[in-house]
Coordinates of N, CA and C in Angstrom, one line a residue:
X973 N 85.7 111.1 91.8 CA 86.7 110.4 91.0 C 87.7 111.4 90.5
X974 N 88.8 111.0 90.4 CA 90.1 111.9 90.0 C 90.5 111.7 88.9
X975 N 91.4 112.2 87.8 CA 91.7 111.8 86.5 C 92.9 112.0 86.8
X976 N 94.1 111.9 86.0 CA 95.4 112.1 85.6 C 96.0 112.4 84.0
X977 N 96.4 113.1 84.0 CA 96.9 113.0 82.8 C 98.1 113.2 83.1
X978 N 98.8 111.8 81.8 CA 100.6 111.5 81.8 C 101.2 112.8 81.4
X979 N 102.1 113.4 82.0 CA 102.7 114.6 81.4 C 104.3 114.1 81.5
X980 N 104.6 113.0 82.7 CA 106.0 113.1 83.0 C 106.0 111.5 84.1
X981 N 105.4 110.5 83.0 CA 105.7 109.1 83.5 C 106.8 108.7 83.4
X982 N 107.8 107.5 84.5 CA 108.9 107.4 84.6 C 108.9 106.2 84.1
X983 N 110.2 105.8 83.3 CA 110.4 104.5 82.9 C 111.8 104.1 83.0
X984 N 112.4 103.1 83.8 CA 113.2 102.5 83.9 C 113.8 101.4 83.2
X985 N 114.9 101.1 82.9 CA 115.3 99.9 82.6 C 116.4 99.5 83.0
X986 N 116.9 98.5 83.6 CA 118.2 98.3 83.9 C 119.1 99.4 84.6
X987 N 118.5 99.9 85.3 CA 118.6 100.8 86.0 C 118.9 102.1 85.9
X988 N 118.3 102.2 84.6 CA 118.8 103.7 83.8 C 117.7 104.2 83.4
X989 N 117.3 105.5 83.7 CA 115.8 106.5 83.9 C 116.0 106.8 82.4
X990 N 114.9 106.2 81.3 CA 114.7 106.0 80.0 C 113.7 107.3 80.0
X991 N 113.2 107.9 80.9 CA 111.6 108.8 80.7 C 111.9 109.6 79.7
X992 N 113.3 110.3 79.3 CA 113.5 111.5 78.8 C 113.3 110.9 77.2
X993 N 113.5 109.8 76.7 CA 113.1 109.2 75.4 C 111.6 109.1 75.1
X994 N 111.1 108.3 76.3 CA 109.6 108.0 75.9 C 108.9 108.7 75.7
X995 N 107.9 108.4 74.8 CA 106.2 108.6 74.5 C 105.5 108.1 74.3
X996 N 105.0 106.6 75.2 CA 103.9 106.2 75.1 C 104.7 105.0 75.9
X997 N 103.6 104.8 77.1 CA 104.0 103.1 77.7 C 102.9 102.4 78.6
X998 N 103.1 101.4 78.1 CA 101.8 100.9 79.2 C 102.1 99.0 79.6
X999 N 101.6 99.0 80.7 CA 102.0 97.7 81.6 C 100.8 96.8 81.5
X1000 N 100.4 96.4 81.0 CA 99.8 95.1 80.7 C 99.9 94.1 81.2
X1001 N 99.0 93.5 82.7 CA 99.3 92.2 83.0 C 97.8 91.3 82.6
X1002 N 97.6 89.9 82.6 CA 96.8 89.4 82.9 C 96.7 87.8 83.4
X1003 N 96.3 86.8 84.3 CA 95.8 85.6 84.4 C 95.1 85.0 83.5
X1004 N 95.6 84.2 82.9 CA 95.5 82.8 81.9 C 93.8 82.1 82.4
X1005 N 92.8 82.5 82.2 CA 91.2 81.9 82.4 C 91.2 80.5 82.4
X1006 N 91.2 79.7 82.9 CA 91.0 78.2 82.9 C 90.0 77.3 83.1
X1007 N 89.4 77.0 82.3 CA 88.1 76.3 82.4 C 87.4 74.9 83.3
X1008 N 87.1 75.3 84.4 CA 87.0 74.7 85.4 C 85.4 73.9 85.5
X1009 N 85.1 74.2 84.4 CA 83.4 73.5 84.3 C 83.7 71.8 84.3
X1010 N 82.0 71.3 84.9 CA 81.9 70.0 85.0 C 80.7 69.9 84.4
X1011 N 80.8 68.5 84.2 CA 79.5 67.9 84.0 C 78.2 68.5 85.1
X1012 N 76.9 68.6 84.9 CA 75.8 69.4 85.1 C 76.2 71.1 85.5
X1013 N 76.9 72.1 85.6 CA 77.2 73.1 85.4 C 76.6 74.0 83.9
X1014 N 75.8 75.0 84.5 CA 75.0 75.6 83.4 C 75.6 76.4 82.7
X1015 N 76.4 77.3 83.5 CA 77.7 78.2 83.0 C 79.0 77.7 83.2
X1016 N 80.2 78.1 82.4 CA 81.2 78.4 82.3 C 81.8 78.7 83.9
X1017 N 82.9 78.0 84.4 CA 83.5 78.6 85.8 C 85.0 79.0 85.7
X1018 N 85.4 79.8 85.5 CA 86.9 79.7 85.3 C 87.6 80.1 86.6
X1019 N 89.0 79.6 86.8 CA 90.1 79.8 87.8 C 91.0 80.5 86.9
X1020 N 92.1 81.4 87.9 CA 92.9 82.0 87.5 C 94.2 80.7 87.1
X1021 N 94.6 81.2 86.1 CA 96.2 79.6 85.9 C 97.1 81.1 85.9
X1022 N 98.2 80.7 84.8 CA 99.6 81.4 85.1 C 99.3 82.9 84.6
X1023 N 100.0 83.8 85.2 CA 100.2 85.2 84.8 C 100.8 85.4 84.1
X1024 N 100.8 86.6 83.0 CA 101.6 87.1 82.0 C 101.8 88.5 81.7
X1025 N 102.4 89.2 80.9 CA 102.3 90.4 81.1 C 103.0 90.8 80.0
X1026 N 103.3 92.1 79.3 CA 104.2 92.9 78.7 C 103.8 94.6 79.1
X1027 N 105.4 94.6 79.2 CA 105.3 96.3 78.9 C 106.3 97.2 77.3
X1028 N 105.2 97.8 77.2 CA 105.1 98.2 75.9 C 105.7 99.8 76.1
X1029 N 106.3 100.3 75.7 CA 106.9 101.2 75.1 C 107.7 102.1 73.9
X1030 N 107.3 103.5 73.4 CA 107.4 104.0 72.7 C 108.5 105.2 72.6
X1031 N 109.1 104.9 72.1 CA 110.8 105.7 72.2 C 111.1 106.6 70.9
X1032 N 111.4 107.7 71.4 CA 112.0 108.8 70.2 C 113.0 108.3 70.3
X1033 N 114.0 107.6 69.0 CA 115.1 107.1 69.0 C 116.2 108.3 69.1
X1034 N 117.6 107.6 69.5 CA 118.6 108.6 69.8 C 119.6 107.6 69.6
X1035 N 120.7 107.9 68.7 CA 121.7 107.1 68.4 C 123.2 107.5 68.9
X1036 N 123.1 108.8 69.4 CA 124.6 109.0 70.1 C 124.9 108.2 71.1
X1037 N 126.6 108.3 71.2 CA 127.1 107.8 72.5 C 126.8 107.6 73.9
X1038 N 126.0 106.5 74.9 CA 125.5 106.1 75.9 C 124.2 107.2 75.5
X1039 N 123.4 107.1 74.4 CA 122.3 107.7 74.6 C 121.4 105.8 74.6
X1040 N 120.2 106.4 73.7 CA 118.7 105.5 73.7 C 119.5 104.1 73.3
X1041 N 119.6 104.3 71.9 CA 120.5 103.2 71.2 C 120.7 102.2 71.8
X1042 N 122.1 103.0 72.5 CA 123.6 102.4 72.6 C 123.3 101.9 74.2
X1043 N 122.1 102.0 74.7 CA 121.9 101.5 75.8 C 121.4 100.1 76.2
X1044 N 120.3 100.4 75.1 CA 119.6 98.7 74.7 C 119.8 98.3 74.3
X1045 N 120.7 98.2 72.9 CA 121.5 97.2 71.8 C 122.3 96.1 72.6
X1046 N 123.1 96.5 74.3 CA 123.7 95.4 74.6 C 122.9 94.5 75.4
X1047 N 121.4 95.0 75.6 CA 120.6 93.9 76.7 C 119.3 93.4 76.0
X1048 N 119.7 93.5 74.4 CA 118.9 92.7 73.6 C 119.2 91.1 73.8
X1049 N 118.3 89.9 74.2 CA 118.3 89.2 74.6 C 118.5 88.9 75.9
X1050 N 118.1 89.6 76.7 CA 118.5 89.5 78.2 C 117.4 89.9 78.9
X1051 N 117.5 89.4 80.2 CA 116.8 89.6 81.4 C 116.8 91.0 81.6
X1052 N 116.2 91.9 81.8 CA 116.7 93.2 82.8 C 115.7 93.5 83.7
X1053 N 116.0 94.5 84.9 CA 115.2 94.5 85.5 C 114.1 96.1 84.8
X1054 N 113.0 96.6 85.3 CA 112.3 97.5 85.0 C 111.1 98.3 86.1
X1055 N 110.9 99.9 86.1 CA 110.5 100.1 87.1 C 109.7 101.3 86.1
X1056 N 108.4 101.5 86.5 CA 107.4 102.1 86.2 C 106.5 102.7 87.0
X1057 N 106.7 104.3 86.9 CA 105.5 105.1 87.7 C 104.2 105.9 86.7
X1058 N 103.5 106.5 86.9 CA 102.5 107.2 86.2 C 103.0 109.2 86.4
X1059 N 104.1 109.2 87.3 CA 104.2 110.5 87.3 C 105.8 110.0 88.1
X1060 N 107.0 110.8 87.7 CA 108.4 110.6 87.7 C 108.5 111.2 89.2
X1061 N 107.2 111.5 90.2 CA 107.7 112.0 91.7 C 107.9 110.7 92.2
X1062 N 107.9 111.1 94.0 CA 108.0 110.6 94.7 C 106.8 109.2 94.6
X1063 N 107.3 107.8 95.1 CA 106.1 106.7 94.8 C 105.5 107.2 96.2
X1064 N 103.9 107.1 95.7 CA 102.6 107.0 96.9 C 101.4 106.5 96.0
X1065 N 100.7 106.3 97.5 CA 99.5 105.7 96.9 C 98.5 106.2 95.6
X1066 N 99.1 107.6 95.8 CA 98.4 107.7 94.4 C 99.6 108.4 93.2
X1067 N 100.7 107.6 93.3 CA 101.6 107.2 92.1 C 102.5 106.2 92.7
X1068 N 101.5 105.4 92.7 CA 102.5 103.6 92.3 C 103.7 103.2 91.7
X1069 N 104.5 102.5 92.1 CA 105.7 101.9 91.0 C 105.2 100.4 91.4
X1070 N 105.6 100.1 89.9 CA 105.1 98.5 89.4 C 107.0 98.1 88.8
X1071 N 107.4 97.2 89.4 CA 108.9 96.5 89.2 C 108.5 95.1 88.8
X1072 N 109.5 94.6 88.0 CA 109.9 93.0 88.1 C 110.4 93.4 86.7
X1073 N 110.8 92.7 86.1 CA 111.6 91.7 85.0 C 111.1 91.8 83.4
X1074 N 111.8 92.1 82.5 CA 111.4 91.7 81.3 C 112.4 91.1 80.2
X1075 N 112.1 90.5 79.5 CA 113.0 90.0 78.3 C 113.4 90.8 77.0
X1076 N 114.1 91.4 77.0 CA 114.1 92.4 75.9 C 114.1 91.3 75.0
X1077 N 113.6 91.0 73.9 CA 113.8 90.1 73.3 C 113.6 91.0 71.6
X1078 N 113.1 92.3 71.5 CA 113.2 93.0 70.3 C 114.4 94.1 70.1
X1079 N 114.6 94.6 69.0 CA 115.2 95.8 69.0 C 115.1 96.5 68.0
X1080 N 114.6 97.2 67.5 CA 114.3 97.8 66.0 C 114.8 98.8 65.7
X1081 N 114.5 99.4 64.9 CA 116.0 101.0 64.2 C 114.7 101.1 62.6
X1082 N 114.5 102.4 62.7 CA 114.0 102.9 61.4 C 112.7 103.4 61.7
X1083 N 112.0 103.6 60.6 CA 110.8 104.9 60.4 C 110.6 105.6 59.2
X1084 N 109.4 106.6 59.5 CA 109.3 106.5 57.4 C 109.9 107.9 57.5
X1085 N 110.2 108.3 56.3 CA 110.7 109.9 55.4 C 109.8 110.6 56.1
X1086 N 110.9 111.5 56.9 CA 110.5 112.8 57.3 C 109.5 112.5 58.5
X1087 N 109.5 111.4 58.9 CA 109.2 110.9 60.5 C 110.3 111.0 61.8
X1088 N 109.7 111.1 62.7 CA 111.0 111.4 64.1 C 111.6 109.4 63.8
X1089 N 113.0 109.3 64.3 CA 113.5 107.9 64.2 C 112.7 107.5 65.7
X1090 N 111.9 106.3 65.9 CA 111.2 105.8 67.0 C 111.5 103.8 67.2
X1091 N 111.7 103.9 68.2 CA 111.7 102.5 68.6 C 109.8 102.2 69.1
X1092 N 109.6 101.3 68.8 CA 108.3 101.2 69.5 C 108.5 99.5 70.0
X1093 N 108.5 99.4 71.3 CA 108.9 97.7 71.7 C 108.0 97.1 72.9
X1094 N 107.7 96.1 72.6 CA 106.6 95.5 73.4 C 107.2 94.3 73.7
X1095 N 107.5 94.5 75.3 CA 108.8 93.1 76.1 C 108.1 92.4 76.9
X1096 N 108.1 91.2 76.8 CA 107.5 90.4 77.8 C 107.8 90.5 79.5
X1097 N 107.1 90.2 80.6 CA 107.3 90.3 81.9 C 108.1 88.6 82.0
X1098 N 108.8 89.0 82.8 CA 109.6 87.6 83.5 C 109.9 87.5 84.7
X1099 N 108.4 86.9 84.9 CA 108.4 86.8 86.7 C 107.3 87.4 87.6
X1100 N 107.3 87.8 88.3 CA 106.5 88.5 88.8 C 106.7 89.7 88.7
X1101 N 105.4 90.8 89.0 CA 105.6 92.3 89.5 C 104.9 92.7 90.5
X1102 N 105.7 93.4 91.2 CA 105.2 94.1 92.4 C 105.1 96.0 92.3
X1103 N 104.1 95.9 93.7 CA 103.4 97.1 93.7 C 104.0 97.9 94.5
X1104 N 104.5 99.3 94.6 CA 104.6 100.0 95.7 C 104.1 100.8 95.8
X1105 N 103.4 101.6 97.0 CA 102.7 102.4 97.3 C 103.8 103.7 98.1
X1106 N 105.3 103.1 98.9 CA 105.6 104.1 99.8 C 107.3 103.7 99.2

C-alpha cells in the first residue's frame, strides 16, 4: 500500500490555477440510498437514486488586483467549470483529475484578530464529474 501526502494539490476554477491560495480541499461525492425494500424482506435493500457532491475549499485570502478576491467575487452565483488533482504534475493513474461543474453559490471575506484573512467555501457539484487517468 502506498500513502501520499498533499504537498502541492492543484485546484482549478474557471480556468484559473487557484493552488497557490489554497490550504485545504476536498471533493466529496455521494449517491442518494433509496429504499427499495418490500413486503417479506428481512433486511433493508437500497438502490443508488441521484448523485451529489461538493467541493470544499480553503483559501488564504488575497484582495489585490486579479488576485483571490477579485477573481471569485464576479462568478458568485454562477456555474463555473472546476478541475482537481492530488499533486499539480502531470494527470496519471496515480494522480487523477476529477472535472465537472460547481455553483459558486457562497462568498465570504473576514477572520478573527491577528488570524491570516481566509475564505473557507463549500460549492456544490452541478452535473456530473469525470475521472482522468491520462
Amino acid at each position: 500500500m502506498s500513502v501520499m501526502v498533499l504537498f502541492n494539490a492543484f485546484v482549478e476554477i474557471n480556468a484559473v490555477n487557484m493552488s497557490g491560495w489554497g490550504k485545504q480541499g476536498a471533493l466529496a461525492m455521494e449517491a442518494a440510498a433509496l429504499d427499495a425494500s418490500v413486503f417479506g424482506d428481512g433486511w433493508v435493500k437500497n438502490v443508488a437514486g441521484m448523485k451529489s457532491g461538493t467541493l470544499s475549499v480553503d483559501f488564504l485570502d488575497d484582495f489585490a488586483a486579479s488576485q483571490l478576491d477579485s477573481l471569485l467575487w464576479p462568478l458568485f452565483g454562477t456555474v463555473v467549470a472546476f478541475k482537481v488533482r492530488p499533486d499539480a504534475g502531470a494527470i496519471s493513474t496515480s494522480n487523477p483529475q476529477y472535472s465537472g461543474s460547481i455553483l459558486l453559490n457562497q462568498h465570504n471575506v473576514g477572520g478573527s484578530l491577528g488570524e491570516l484573512a481566509a475564505k473557507s467555501l463549500s460549492l456544490p457539484l452541478s452535473g456530473a464529474v469525470t475521472r482522468a487517468t491520462a
